[in-house]
Each structure stands twice: as C-alpha cells, then as structure tokens.
Coordinates of C-alpha atoms and ligand atoms in Angstrom, one line a residue:
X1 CA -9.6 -2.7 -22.8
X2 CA -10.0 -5.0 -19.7
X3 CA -8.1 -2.6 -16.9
X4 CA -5.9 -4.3 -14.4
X5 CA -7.6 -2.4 -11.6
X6 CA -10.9 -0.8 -11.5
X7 CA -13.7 0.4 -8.8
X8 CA -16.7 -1.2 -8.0
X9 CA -19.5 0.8 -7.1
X10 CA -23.1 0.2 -5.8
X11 CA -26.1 1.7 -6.2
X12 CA -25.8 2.0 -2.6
X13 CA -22.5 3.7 -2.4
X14 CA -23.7 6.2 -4.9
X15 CA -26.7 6.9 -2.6
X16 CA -24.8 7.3 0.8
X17 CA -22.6 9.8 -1.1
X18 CA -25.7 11.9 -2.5
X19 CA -27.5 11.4 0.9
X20 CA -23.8 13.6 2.3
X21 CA -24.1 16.4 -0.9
X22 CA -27.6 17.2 0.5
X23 CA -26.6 17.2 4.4
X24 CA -25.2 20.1 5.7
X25 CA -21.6 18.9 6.2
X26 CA -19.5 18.1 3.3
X27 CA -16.6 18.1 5.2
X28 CA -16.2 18.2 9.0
X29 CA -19.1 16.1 9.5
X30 CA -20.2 13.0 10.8
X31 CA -19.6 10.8 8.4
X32 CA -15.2 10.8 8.4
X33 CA -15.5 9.7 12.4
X34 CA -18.1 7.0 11.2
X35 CA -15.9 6.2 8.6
X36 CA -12.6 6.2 11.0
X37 CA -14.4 4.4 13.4
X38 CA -15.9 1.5 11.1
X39 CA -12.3 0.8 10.2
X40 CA -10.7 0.4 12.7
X41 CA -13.3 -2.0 14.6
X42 CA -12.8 -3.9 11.3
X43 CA -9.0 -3.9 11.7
X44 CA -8.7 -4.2 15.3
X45 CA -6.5 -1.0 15.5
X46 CA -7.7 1.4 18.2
X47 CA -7.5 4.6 16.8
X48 CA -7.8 5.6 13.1
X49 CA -7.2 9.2 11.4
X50 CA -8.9 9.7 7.6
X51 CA -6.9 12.0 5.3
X52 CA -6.9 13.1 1.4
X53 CA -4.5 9.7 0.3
X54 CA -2.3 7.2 1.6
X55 CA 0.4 9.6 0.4
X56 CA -0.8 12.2 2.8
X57 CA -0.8 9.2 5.6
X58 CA 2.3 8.0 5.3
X59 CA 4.1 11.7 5.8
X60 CA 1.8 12.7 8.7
X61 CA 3.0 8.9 9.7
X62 CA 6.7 10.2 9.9
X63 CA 6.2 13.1 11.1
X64 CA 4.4 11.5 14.0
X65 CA 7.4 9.4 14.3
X66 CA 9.6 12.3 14.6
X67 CA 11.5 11.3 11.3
X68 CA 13.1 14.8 10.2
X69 CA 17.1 15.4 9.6
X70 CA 19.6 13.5 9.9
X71 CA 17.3 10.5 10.5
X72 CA 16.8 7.2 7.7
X73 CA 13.9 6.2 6.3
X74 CA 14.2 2.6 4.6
X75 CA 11.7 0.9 2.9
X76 CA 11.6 -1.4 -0.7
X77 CA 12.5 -0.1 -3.8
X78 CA 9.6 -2.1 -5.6
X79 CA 6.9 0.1 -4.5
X80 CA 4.8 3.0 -5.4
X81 CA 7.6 5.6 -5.2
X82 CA 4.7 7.3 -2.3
X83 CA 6.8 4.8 0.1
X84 CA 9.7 6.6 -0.5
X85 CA 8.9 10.3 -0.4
X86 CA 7.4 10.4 2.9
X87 CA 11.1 10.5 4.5
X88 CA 12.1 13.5 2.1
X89 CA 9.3 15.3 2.8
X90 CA 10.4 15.5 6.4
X91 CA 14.5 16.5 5.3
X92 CA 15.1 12.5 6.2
X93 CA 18.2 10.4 4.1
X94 CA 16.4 7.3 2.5
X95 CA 17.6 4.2 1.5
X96 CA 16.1 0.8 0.4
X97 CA 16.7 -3.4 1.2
X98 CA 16.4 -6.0 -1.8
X99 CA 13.3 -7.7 -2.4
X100 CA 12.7 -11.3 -1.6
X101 CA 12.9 -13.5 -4.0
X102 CA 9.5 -15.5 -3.3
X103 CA 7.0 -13.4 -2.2
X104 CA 8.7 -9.6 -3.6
X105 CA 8.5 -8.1 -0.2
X106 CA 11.6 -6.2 1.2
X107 CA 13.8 -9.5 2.3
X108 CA 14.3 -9.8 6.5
X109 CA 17.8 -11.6 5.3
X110 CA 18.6 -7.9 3.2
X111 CA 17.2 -5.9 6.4
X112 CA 19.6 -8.2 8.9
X113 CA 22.5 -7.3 7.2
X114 CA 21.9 -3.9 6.3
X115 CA 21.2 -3.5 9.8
X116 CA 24.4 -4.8 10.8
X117 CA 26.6 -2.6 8.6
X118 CA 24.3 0.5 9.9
X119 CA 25.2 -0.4 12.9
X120 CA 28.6 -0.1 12.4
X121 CA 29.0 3.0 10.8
X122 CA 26.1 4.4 13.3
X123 CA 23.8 5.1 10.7
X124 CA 20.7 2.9 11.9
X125 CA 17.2 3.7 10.5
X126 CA 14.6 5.7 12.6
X127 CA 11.7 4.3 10.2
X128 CA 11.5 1.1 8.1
X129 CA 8.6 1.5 6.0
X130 CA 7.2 -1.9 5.3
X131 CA 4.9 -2.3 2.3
X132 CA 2.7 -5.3 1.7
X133 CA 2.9 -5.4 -2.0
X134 CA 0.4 -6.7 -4.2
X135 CA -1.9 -7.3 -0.8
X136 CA 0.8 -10.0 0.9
X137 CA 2.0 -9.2 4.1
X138 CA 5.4 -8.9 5.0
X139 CA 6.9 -10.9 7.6
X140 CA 5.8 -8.5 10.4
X141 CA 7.1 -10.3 13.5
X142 CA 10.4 -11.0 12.1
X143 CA 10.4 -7.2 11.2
X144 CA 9.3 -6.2 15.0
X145 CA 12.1 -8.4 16.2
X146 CA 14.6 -6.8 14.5
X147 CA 12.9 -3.1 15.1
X148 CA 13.4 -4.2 18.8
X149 CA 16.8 -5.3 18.5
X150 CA 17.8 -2.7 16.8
X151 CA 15.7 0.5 17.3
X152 CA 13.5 1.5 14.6
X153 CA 10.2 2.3 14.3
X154 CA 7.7 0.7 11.5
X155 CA 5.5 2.2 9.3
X156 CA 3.4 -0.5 7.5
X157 CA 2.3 1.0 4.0
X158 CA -0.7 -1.2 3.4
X159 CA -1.5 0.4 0.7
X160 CA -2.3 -2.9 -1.1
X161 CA -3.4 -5.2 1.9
X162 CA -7.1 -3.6 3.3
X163 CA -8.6 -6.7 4.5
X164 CA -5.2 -9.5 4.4
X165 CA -4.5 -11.1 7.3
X166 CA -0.8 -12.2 9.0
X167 CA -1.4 -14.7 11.4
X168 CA -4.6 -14.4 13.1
X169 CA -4.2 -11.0 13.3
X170 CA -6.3 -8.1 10.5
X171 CA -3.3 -6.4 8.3
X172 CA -4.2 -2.6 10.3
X173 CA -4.3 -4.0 14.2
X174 CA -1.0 -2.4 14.0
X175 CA 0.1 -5.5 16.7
X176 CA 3.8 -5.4 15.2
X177 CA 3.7 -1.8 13.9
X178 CA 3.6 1.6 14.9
X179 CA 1.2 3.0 12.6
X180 CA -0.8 1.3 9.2
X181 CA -1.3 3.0 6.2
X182 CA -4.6 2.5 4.1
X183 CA -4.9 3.7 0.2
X184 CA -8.3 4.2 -1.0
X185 CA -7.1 5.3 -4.9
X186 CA -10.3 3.4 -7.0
X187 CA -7.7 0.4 -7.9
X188 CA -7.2 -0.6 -4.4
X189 CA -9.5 -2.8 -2.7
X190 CA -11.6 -0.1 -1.8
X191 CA -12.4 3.4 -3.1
X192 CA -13.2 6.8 -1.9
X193 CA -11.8 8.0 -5.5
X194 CA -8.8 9.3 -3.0
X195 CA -8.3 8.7 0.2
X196 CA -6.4 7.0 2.9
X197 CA -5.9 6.1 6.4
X198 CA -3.5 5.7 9.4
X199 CA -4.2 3.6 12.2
X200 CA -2.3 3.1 15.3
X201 CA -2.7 1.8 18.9
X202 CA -1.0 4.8 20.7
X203 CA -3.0 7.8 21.7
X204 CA -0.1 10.1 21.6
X205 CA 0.4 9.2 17.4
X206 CA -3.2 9.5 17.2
X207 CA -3.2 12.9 18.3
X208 CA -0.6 13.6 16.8
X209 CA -1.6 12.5 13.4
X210 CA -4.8 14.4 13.9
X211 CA -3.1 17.7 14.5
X212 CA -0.8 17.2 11.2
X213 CA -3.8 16.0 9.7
X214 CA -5.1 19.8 10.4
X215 CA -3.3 22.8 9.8
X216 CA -1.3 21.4 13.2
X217 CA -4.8 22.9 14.8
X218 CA -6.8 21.7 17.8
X219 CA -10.3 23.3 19.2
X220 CA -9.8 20.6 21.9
X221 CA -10.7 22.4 25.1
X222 CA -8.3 19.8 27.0
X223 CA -5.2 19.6 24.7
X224 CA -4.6 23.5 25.1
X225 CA -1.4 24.7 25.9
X226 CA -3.2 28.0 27.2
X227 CA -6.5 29.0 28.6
X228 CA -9.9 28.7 26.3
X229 CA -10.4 32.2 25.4
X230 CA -13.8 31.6 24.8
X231 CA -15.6 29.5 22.3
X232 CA -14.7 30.2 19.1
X233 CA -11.0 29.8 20.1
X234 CA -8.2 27.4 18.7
X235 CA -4.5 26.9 18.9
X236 CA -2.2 25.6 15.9
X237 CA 0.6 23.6 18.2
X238 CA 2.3 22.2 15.2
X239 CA 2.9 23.4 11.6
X240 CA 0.6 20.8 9.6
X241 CA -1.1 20.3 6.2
X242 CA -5.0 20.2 4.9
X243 CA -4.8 16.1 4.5
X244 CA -8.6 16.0 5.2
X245 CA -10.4 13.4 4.2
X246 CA -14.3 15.3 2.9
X247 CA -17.5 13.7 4.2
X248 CA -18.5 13.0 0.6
X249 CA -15.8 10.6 0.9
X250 CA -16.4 9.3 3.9
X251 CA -19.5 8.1 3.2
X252 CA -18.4 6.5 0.1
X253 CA -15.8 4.9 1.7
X254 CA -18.6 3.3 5.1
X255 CA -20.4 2.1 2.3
X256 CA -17.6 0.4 0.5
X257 CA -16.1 -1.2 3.8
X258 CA -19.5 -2.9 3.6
X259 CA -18.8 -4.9 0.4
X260 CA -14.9 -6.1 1.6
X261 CA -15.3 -9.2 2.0
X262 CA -17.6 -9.3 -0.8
X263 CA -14.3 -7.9 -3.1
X264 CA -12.4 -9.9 -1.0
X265 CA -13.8 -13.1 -1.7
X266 CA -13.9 -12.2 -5.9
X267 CA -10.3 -11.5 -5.5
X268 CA -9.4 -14.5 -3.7
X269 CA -11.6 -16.9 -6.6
X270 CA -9.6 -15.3 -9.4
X271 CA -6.8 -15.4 -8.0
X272 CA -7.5 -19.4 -7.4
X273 CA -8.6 -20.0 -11.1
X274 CA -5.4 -18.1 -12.6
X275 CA -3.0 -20.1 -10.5
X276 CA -4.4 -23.4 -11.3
X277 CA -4.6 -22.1 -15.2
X278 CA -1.1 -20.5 -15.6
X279 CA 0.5 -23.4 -13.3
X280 CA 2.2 -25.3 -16.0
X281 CA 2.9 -22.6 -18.1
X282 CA 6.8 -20.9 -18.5
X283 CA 6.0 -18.3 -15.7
X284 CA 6.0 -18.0 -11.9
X285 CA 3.0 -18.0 -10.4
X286 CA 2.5 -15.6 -6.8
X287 CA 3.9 -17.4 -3.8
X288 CA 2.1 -17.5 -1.2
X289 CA 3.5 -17.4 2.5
X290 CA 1.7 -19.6 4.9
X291 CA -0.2 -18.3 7.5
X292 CA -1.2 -15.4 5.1
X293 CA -4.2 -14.3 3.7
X294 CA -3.1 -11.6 0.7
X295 CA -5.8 -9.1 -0.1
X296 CA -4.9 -9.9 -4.1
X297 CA -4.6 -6.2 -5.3
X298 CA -2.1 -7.6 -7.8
X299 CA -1.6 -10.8 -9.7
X300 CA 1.7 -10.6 -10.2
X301 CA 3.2 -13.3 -13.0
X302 CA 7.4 -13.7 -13.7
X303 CA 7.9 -14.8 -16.9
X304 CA 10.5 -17.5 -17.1
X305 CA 12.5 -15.6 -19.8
X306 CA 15.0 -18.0 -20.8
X307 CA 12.2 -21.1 -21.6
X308 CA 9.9 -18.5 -23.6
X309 CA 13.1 -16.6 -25.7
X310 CA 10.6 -13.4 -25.7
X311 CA 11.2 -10.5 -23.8
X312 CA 9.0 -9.2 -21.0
X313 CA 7.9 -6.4 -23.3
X314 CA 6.7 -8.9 -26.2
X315 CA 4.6 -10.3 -24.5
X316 CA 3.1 -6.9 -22.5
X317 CA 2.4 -6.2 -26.1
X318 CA 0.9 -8.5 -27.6
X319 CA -1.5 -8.7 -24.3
X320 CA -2.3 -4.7 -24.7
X321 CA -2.7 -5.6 -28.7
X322 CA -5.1 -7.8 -27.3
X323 CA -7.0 -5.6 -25.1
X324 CA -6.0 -6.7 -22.1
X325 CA -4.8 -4.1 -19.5
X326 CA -1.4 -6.0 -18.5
X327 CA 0.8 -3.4 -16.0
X328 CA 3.8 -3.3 -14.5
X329 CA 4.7 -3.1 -10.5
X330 CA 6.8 -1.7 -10.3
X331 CA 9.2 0.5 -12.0
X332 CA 12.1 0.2 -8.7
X333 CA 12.1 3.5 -7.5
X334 CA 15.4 3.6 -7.6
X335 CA 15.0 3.6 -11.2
X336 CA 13.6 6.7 -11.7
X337 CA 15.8 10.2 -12.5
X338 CA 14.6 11.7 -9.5
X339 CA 16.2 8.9 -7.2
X340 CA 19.4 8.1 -9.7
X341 CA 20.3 11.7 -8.8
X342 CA 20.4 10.9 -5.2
X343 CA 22.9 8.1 -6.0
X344 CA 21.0 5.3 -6.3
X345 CA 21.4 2.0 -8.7
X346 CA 19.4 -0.6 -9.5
X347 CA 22.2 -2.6 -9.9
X348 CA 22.6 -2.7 -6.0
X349 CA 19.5 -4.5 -5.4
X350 CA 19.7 -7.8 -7.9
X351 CA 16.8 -9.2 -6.5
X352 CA 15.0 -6.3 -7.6
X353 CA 16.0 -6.2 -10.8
X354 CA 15.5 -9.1 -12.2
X355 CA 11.7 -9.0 -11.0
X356 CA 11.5 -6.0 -12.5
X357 CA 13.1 -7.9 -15.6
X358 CA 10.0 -10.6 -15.3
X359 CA 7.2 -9.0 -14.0
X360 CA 3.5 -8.6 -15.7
X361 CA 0.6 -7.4 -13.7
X362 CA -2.6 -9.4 -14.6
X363 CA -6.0 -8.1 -14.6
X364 CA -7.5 -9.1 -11.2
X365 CA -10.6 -6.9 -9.5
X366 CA -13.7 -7.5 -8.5
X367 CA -16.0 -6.9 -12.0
X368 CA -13.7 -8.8 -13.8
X369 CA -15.8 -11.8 -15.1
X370 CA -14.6 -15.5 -15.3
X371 CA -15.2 -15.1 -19.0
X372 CA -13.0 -12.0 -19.4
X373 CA -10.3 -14.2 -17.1
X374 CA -10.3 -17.0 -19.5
X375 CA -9.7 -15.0 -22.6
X376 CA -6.7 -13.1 -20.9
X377 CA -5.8 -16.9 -19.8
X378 CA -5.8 -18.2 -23.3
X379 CA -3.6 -15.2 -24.9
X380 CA -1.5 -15.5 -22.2
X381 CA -0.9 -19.2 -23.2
X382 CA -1.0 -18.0 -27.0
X383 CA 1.3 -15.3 -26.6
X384 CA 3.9 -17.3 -24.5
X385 CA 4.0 -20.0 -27.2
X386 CA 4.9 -17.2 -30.0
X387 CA 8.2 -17.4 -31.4
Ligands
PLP1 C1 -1.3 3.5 -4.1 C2 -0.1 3.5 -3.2 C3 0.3 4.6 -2.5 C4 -0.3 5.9 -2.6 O1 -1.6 5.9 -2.4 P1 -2.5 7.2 -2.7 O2 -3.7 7.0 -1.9 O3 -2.7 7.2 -4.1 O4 -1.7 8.4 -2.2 C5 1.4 4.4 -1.6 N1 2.0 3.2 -1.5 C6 1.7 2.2 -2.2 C7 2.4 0.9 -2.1 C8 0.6 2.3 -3.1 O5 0.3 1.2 -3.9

C-alpha cells in the first residue's frame, strides 16, 4: 500500500538519536534547547517551548492565553479534532466558522459575521484558533485585523504548515499571532515520532508555556515568588502537566529540521506534477492563494460529483483496491458523537459539508517516487472514468 503520509529518516537522524541513548541525558538535556532554539531561528519566532505533541501545545497555548470558563474558543470544523479540544480542556464553550470555499481554511467572510452577531449577544471569542490545513496559510492579516477590532487572541495550529510561508514572513514568526503551534506526528513534515512546539514573541507566554509545560514548576532562581532555600529548591507556581518533549526526540527532531527544505522542495515537485496531471480531469485541484507558499502536507482533490455520477466512496475504493493509501481530511469535527452531543450540526456549516462530501487525500510525502505518483495518477484517471 503507498501511504498518504509517511516519515523520512536518515542515516543521520538515526545516528543523532543513538548518539542521545548513550549520553547521559535522555531527557532534560541539551539537545530540546538546541532543538527549541534551531526552530525558532528558522521561523523567525523569538522564543520556542518543545513538548510531547502539538496536542499538548495547543492546551498549554490556551492556558497561556488565559482561556478557562466562560470564555470561547473558535476555530474550523475541518480539522484534526486536537483544534478543538484544547478549549475544553481548560472548561472553555467552543464553537466553529465555515470553511472557505477555495482554499478550505476557516472563511474571514464566516469569522466577520459571526463576529458581528457575538458581538451582539456579548459572546465574543477569547481565542480563534487558526489552522493552516493541508500546509496553506490562512489569511493571517485579515485574521489579526479582525482580532484587533474585535478582541481575541490567535492561536495558529500549524500543525500542517512547518516551513510555508504567508507573505514574506516563515509560517511560526508568530508576526500576526500570539502563539504557533508545530506537530511533529511522523506524517507531518517533520518527525520526532511525537512531538510539537509553540512559539511566540512574548516573554511572558514563554514563561508561561514553560511552566505548564512542567508540572507548573520553576528552579529559576529569579522567577521565585519566595527566597532560594538553597540549591536543590523549586516552586510549582501553576498547576501544569508532564508535556516534555525527551532529548531522544530532540535530537531526532535538529536533525530532521536539517532536511526541510530538502522535504520541502519533494513536496512542492509533486505537488507541481499532480496539478498539471489531474488539471483536466472532473475534480478540483488545490487552490492556491497568492503570496503563499503551502508546506503541501496534503494534496487535497474535490471530486466534481455530478460530472463523474460516482460517489466519493467509489472511488476511495477502488483507489485502496488499488493499493493506494487515499484518506480523508477531515471528518468535520462537528461530525463526531462527542461534538453532536454538545449540539452541534454539520448542517450549519454548508461549506463544510460539502467538502467533506468531495474530498480525497492523495498520497504526497517525501519518499514517494515519480513512478509511484504516476500509477496513482493513472487509476485516478481510470477510476474516474468507471461507470
Ligand atoms: C496532527 C494535528 C494535530 C495534533 O498533533 P499531535 O502532534 O499528533 O498531537 C493538531 N492539529 C492538526 C491540524 C493536526 O493535523
């Protein structure tokens, strides 16, 4: 089976992480601030905080933010439902803004007028969490606008996007965000088998997300609240988690940062050679917004139903009959029973689904061979022309 996602590792990765197994840190060490700091040079962010997974990032992120009860979280129903948790993990009331049509991000007209009936009934959102899905930034500076205007704060789930660029700006410089959110799960665009990150420009979130990062600990002589005891002495100032990132991982992940552009540049060429193959056919090809660079985690195909008179599951099987590992992002999160309980429909985002209707998930990553891409090309073609 060709996956739609898969790791690439070096000989060299492999190496830095046996070098850490026979050091004497495995966790605590040297290599997470080398890590932390190799990022965020890379980004252009100032500060950068390495924890267990981008799920773990993104609820130290609110809590850094403040986000607890009787605060909103809002964020897109078609992501990872990660996105979405993060504001009930801290007792917030969530709620989520129609794609857009083009480019599947949450839709700036959606957010506008949401905004405007929250206003009303004084039920504005502390946090918008923004996710750049499939690796395509979302229109950040329309967003900041708007989270000036009107008061929130904005988390950017960049789960997807390590290495895209908005404007001439990195996706992590965190220039129209509060804090940036990196996944390192071995399908993104790269690995520390788990792990993720949050970046941000403001030293109080920093040390905030440090602390939560921690137990809510510091052995930072200068951030007690009391006097050093002596040397062995710590205070826990907030109530926090074990989100640590481990060393092993660390090291994986320095030596990984060394290949993005590398992965980047694969991602980009086959992303190139399946847009000028599957142009003509009945499907929508990824739209690109200009002045974007996507990172291409997903290629992300809409089938034009009513010229191919098969459904979107036809032809996800006949793909996976084929061997090819087709996938679908994503289920809305409003979708699932967990989130239908809370009261929420699909129905009330049409944007979303009927994407979610459409969508197929092609295999794009960076040991995917040209050869591999035409065959899934060619049953693509085959399997569209199937009555
Ligand atoms: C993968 C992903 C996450 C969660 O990342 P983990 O590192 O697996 O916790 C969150 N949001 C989005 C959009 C993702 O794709």
């Amino acid at each position: 089976m060709i996956p739609y996602g898969r790791q690439h590792l070096s000989k060299k990765d492999i190496e830095s992480v046996v070098e850490v197994l026979r050091s004497d840190f495995l966790t605590q060490g040297d290599s997470v601030p080398a890590f932390e700091q190799k990022l965020s040079e890379r980004v252009g962010a100032k500060h950068a905080v390495a924890v267990n997974s981008a799920t773990s990032a993104l609820i130290i992120a609110c809590q850094s933010l403040g986000l607890g009860e009787g605060d909103w979280l809002w964020t897109s129903p078609n992501s990872f439902v990660a996105s979405a948790n993060c504001g009930l993990h801290c007792g917030a009331q969530i709620d989520f803004i129609d794609i857009d049509a083009q480019d599947y991000n949450l839709s700036i007209e959606s957010l506008r007028q949401k905004l405007e009936v929250a206003e009303a009934k004084n039920q504005l959102p502390k946090v918008v969490v923004a996710v750049h899905f499939a690796g395509q930034p979302c229109a950040l500076q329309e967003l900041a606008d708007l989270g000036r205007r009107y008061g929130f704060r904005i988390i950017e789930d960049a789960s997807h996007a390590v290495g895209a660029r908005y404007q001439d700006q990195m996706i992590g410089s965190c220039e129209y965000s509060d804090i940036v959110v990196f996944s390192f799960h071995p399908v993104k665009i790269i690995t520390t088998g788990e792990g993720g990150m949050a970046l941000t420009n403001d030293p109080a979130l920093a040390k905030q997300l440090r602390l939560l990062r921690s137990h809510g600990i510091t052995r930072c002589p200068d951030q007690m609240t009391g006097s050093m005891e002596g040397p062995w002495f710590y205070e826990q100032q907030e109530l926090g988690f074990n989100f640590r990132m481990t060393d092993i991982l660390a090291a994986l992940g320095c030596s990984q940062l060394n290949q993005l552009d590398r992965f980047l540049e694969k991602r980009i060429s086959l992303a190139t050679r399946y847009e000028a193959a599957l142009r003509q056919l009945p499907l929508k090809v990824p739209f690109i917004n200009p002045g974007c660079q996507s990172a291409w985690h997903l290629y992300v195909i809409r089938l034009q139903l009513k010229e191919i008179r098969l459904s979107r599951r036809q032809v996800f099987e006949r793909l996976t009959a084929a061997g090819i590992g087709v996938n679908v992002h994503y289920i809305p999160i409003v979708s699932h029973p967990y989130f239908r309980r809370l009261g929420f429909d699909l129905a009330d985002y049409p944007q979303t689904a009927s994407y979610y209707q459409e969508a197929i998930t092609l295999p794009l990553h960076p040991g995917l061979t040209e050869l591999e891409q035409d065959f899934i090309i060619k049953e693509l073609e085959e399997a569209l022309q199937a009555e």
